[in-house]
XYZ file of C-alpha atoms in Angstrom:
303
model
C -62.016 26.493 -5.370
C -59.940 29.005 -3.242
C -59.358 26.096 -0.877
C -57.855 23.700 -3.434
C -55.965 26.169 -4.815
C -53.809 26.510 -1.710
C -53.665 22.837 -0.753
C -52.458 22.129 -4.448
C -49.953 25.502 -3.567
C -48.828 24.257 -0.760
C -48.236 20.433 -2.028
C -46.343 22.042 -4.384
C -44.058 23.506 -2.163
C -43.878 20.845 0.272
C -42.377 18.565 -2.979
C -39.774 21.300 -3.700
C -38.799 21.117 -0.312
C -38.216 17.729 -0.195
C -36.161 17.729 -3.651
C -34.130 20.552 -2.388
C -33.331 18.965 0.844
C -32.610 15.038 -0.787
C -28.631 14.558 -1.256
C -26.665 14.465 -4.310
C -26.063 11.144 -5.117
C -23.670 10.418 -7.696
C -22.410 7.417 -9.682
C -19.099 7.422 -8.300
C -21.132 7.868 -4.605
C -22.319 4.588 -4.827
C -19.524 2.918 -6.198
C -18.009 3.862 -2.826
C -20.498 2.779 -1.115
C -20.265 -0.641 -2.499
C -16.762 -1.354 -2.411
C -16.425 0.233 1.077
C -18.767 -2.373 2.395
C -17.240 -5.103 0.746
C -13.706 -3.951 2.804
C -15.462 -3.274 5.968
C -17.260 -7.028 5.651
C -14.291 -8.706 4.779
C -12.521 -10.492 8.038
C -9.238 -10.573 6.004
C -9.300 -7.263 5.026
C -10.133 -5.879 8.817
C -7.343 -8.274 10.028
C -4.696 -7.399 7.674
C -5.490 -3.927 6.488
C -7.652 -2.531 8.973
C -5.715 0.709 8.422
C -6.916 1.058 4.748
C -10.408 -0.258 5.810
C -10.723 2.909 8.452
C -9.386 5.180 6.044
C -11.719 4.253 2.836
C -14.673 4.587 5.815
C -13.341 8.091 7.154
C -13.136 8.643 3.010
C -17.005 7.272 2.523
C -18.294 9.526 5.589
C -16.898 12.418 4.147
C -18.213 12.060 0.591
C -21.592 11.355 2.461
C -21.667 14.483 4.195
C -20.991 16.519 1.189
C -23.535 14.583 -0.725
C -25.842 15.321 2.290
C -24.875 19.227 1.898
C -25.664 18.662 -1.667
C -22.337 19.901 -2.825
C -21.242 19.997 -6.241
C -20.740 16.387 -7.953
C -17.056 16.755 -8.479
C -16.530 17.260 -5.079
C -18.677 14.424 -4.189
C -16.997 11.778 -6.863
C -13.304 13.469 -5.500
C -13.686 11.837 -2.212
C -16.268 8.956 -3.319
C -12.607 8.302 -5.584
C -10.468 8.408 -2.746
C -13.090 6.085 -0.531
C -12.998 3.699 -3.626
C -9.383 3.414 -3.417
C -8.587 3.296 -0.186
C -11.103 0.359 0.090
C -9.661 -1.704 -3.026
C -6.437 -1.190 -1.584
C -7.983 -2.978 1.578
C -9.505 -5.712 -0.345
C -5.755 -5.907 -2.453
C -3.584 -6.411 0.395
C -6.621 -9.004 2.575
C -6.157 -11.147 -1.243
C -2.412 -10.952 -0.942
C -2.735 -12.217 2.603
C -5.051 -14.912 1.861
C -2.604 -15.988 -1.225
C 0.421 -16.072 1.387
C -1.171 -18.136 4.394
C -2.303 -20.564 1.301
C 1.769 -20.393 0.030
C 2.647 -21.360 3.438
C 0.320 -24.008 3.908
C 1.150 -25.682 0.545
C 4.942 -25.105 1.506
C 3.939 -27.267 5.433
C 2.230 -30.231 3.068
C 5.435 -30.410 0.686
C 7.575 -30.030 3.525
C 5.960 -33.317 5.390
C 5.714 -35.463 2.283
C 9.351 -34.761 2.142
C 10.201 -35.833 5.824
C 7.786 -38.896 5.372
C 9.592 -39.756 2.424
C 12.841 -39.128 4.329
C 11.498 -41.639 6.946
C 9.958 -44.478 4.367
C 13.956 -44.518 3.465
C 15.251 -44.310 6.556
C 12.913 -47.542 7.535
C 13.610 -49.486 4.124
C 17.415 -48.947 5.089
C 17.187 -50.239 8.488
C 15.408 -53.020 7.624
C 17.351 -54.306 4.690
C 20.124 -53.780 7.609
C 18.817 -56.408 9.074
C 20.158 -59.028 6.777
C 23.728 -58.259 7.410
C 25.958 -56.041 9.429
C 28.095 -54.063 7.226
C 24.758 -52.933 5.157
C 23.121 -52.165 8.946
C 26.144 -49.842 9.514
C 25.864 -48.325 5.606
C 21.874 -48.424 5.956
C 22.443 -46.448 9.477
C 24.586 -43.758 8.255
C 21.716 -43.352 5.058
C 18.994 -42.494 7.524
C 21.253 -40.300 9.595
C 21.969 -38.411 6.268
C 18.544 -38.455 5.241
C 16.727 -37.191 8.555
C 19.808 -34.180 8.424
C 18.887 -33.211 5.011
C 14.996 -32.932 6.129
C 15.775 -30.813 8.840
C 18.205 -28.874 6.934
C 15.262 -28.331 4.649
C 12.784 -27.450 7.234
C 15.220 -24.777 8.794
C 15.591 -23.587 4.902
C 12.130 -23.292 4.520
C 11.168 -21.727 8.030
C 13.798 -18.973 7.422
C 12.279 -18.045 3.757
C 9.089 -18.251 4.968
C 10.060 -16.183 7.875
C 11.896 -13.625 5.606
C 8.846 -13.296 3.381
C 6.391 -12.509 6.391
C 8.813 -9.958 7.780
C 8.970 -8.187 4.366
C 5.328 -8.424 3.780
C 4.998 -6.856 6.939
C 7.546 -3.963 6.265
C 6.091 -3.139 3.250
C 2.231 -3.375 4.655
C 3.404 -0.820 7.518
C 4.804 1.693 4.095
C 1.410 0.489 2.135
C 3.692 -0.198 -0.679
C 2.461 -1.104 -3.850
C 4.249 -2.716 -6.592
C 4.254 -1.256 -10.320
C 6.012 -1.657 -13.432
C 8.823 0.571 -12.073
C 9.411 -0.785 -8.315
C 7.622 -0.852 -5.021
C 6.101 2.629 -4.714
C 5.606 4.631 -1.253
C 3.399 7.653 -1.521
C 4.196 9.951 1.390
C 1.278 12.725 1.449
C 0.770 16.489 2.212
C 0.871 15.494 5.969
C 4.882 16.103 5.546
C 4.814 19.543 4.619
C 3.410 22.504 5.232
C 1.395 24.120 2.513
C 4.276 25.747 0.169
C 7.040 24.659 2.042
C 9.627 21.951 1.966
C 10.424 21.339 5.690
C 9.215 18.038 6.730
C 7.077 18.274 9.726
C 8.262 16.900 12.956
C 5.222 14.853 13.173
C 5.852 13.125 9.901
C 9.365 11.579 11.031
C 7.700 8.543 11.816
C 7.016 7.634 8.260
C 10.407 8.747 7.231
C 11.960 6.061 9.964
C 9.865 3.144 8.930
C 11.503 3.847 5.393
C 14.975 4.158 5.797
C 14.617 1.287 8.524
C 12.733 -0.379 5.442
C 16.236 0.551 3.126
C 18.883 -0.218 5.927
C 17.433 -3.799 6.504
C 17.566 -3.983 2.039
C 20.800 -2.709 1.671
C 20.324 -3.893 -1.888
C 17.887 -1.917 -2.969
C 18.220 1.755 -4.670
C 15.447 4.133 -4.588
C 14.212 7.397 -6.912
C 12.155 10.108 -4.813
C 9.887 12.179 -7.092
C 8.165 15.251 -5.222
C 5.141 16.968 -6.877
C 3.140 19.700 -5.796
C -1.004 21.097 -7.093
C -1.676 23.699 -9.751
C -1.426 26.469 -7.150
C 1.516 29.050 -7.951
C 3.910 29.231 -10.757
C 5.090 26.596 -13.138
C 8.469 27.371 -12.119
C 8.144 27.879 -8.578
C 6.570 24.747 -8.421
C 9.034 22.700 -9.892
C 11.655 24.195 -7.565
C 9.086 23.570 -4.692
C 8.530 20.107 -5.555
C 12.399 19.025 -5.812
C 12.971 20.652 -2.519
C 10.849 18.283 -1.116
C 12.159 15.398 -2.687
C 15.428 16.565 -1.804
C 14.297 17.281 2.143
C 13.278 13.502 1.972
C 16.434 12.558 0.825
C 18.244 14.437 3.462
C 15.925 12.989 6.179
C 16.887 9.330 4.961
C 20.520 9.827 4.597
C 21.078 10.898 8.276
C 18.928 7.705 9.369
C 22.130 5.930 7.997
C 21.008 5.198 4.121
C 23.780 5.610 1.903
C 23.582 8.430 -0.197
C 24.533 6.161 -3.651
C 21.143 4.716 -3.495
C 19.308 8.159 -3.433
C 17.859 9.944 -6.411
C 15.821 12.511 -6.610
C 13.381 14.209 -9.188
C 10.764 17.413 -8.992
C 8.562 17.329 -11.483
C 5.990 20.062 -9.892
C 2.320 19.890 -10.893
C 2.866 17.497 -13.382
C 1.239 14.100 -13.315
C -1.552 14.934 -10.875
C -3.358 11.731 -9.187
C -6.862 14.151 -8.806
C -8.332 17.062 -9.887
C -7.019 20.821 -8.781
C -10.392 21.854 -8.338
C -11.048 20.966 -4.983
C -8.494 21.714 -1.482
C -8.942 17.882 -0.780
C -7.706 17.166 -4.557
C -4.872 19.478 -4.200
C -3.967 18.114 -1.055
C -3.493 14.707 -2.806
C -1.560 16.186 -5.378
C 1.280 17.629 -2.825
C 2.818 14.435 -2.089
C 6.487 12.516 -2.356
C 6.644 9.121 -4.046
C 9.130 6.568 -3.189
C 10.286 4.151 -5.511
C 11.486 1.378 -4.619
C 13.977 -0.877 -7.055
C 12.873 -4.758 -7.367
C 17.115 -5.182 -7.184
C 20.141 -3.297 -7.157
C 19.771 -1.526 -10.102
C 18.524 2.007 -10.458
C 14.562 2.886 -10.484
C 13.344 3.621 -14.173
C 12.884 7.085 -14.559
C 9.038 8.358 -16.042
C 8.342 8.196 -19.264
């Protein structure tokens, strides 16, 4: 009896081992999961966005190892969220991608049915030429006109579609979304120090790419919006957060963009993207946003 006592004892133990040791898997876990691998097994997504698809994995492995440390399930949906993001972004910009090689290739097809066209007219004139010299000459100057108005159209459509890839690419390198308000450029804590408005020296690199973004769109006007997490003061960190919208500002105006383009707005820890309960949600939470106007008029304020 004494001896099945302790195997059932230690049985026992040996299953609240195991329970304590499994990891915290939560909902939001294995959305991540899911939508991670469907970025990492997509060849657009790795060819256009492999940037995205490497940060929604770095994202995933970190919300494994706290699921592994079985830390608390806010912390492990936090960064599950972020993976999850990260990776639709991915799988957003490979369908935009996909949707602009397929614009192209319809724009090829219209663009020989026109020359063929050009060149069914071109023959019909030379042939009715045939019949007399005057309409030879007349037929002549037809296909001449003709064959100039399908290259012109060709160089037309070449330089578009040329214009379209370069801005595409621009705004890939900013990750720019587009919203109901203009193209929008988060620029994260990785410009500032915690509690301080100085942009880091590394971080110059994503301020360049912008204002060489706004010098080559001379059209376009812009509204920067800095915000800040719940740590501190209401007050000081409203003036935090339009200090850093302001050192933004600053930064782009000596790369050459005009200041009459340039607003600015600090709206502190208001409209949060992610908890305050966590360093890594805070840390998503001091950020800049760039908005980018669809034209040259000003970017609608919030709200």
């Amino acid at each position: 009896m004494r001896t099945t006592a302790t195997l059932t004892a230690l049985a026992a133990a040996a299953l609240m081992a195991a329970c304590a040791s499994a990891p915290t898997v939560t909902p939001g876990l294995q959305q991540a999961r899911a939508t991670v691998r469907s970025a990492e097994s997509d060849p657009a997504a790795l060819k256009y966005a492999s940037l995205d698809v490497k940060k929604a994995s770095d994202s995933l492995k970190r919300a494994e190892e706290l699921s592994a440390h079985r830390e608390a399930p806010a912390d492990i949906d936090s960064a599950a969220y972020v993976a999850t993001t990260q990776a639709r972004t991915a799988l957003a910009l490979a369908k935009a991608a996909r949707e602009e090689e397929a614009i192209k290739t319809a724009e090829a097809d219209r663009e020989r049915a026109r020359a063929d066209a050009n060149a069914r007219r071109a023959n019909a004139a030379q042939a009715q030429a045939a019949n007399a010299q005057i309409a030879a000459a007349n037929a002549s100057a037809d296909a001449d006109a003709a064959r100039q108005q399908a290259a012109s159209a060709q160089a037309d459509a070449a330089t578009a579609q040329a214009q379209a890839a370069a801005l595409q690419q621009e705004l890939a390198e900013l990750q720019a979304k587009q919203t109901d308000r203009g193209m929008l450029v988060t620029l994260g804590d990785v410009l500032f120090e915690f509690g301080r408005a100085e942009i880091k020296p590394g971080a110059q690199t994503a301020v360049a790419k912008l204002a060489h973004y706004l010098n080559q769109h001379p059209d376009r006007r812009i509204l920067i919006e800095g915000f800040t997490d719940s740590v501190g003061s209401d007050s000081a960190n409203l003036t935090l957060s339009q200090r850093r919208s302001q050192a933004v500002a600053d930064a782009l105006r000596a790369q050459g963009v005009d200041t009459s383009r340039i607003s600015t707005r600090g709206y502190g820890e208001q409209y949060p993207v992610a908890s305050n309960e966590s360093s890594s949600d805070r840390a998503l939470n001091r950020r800049v946003e760039v908005y980018i106007s669809n034209d040259s008029q000003p970017v609608r304020a919030r709200g």
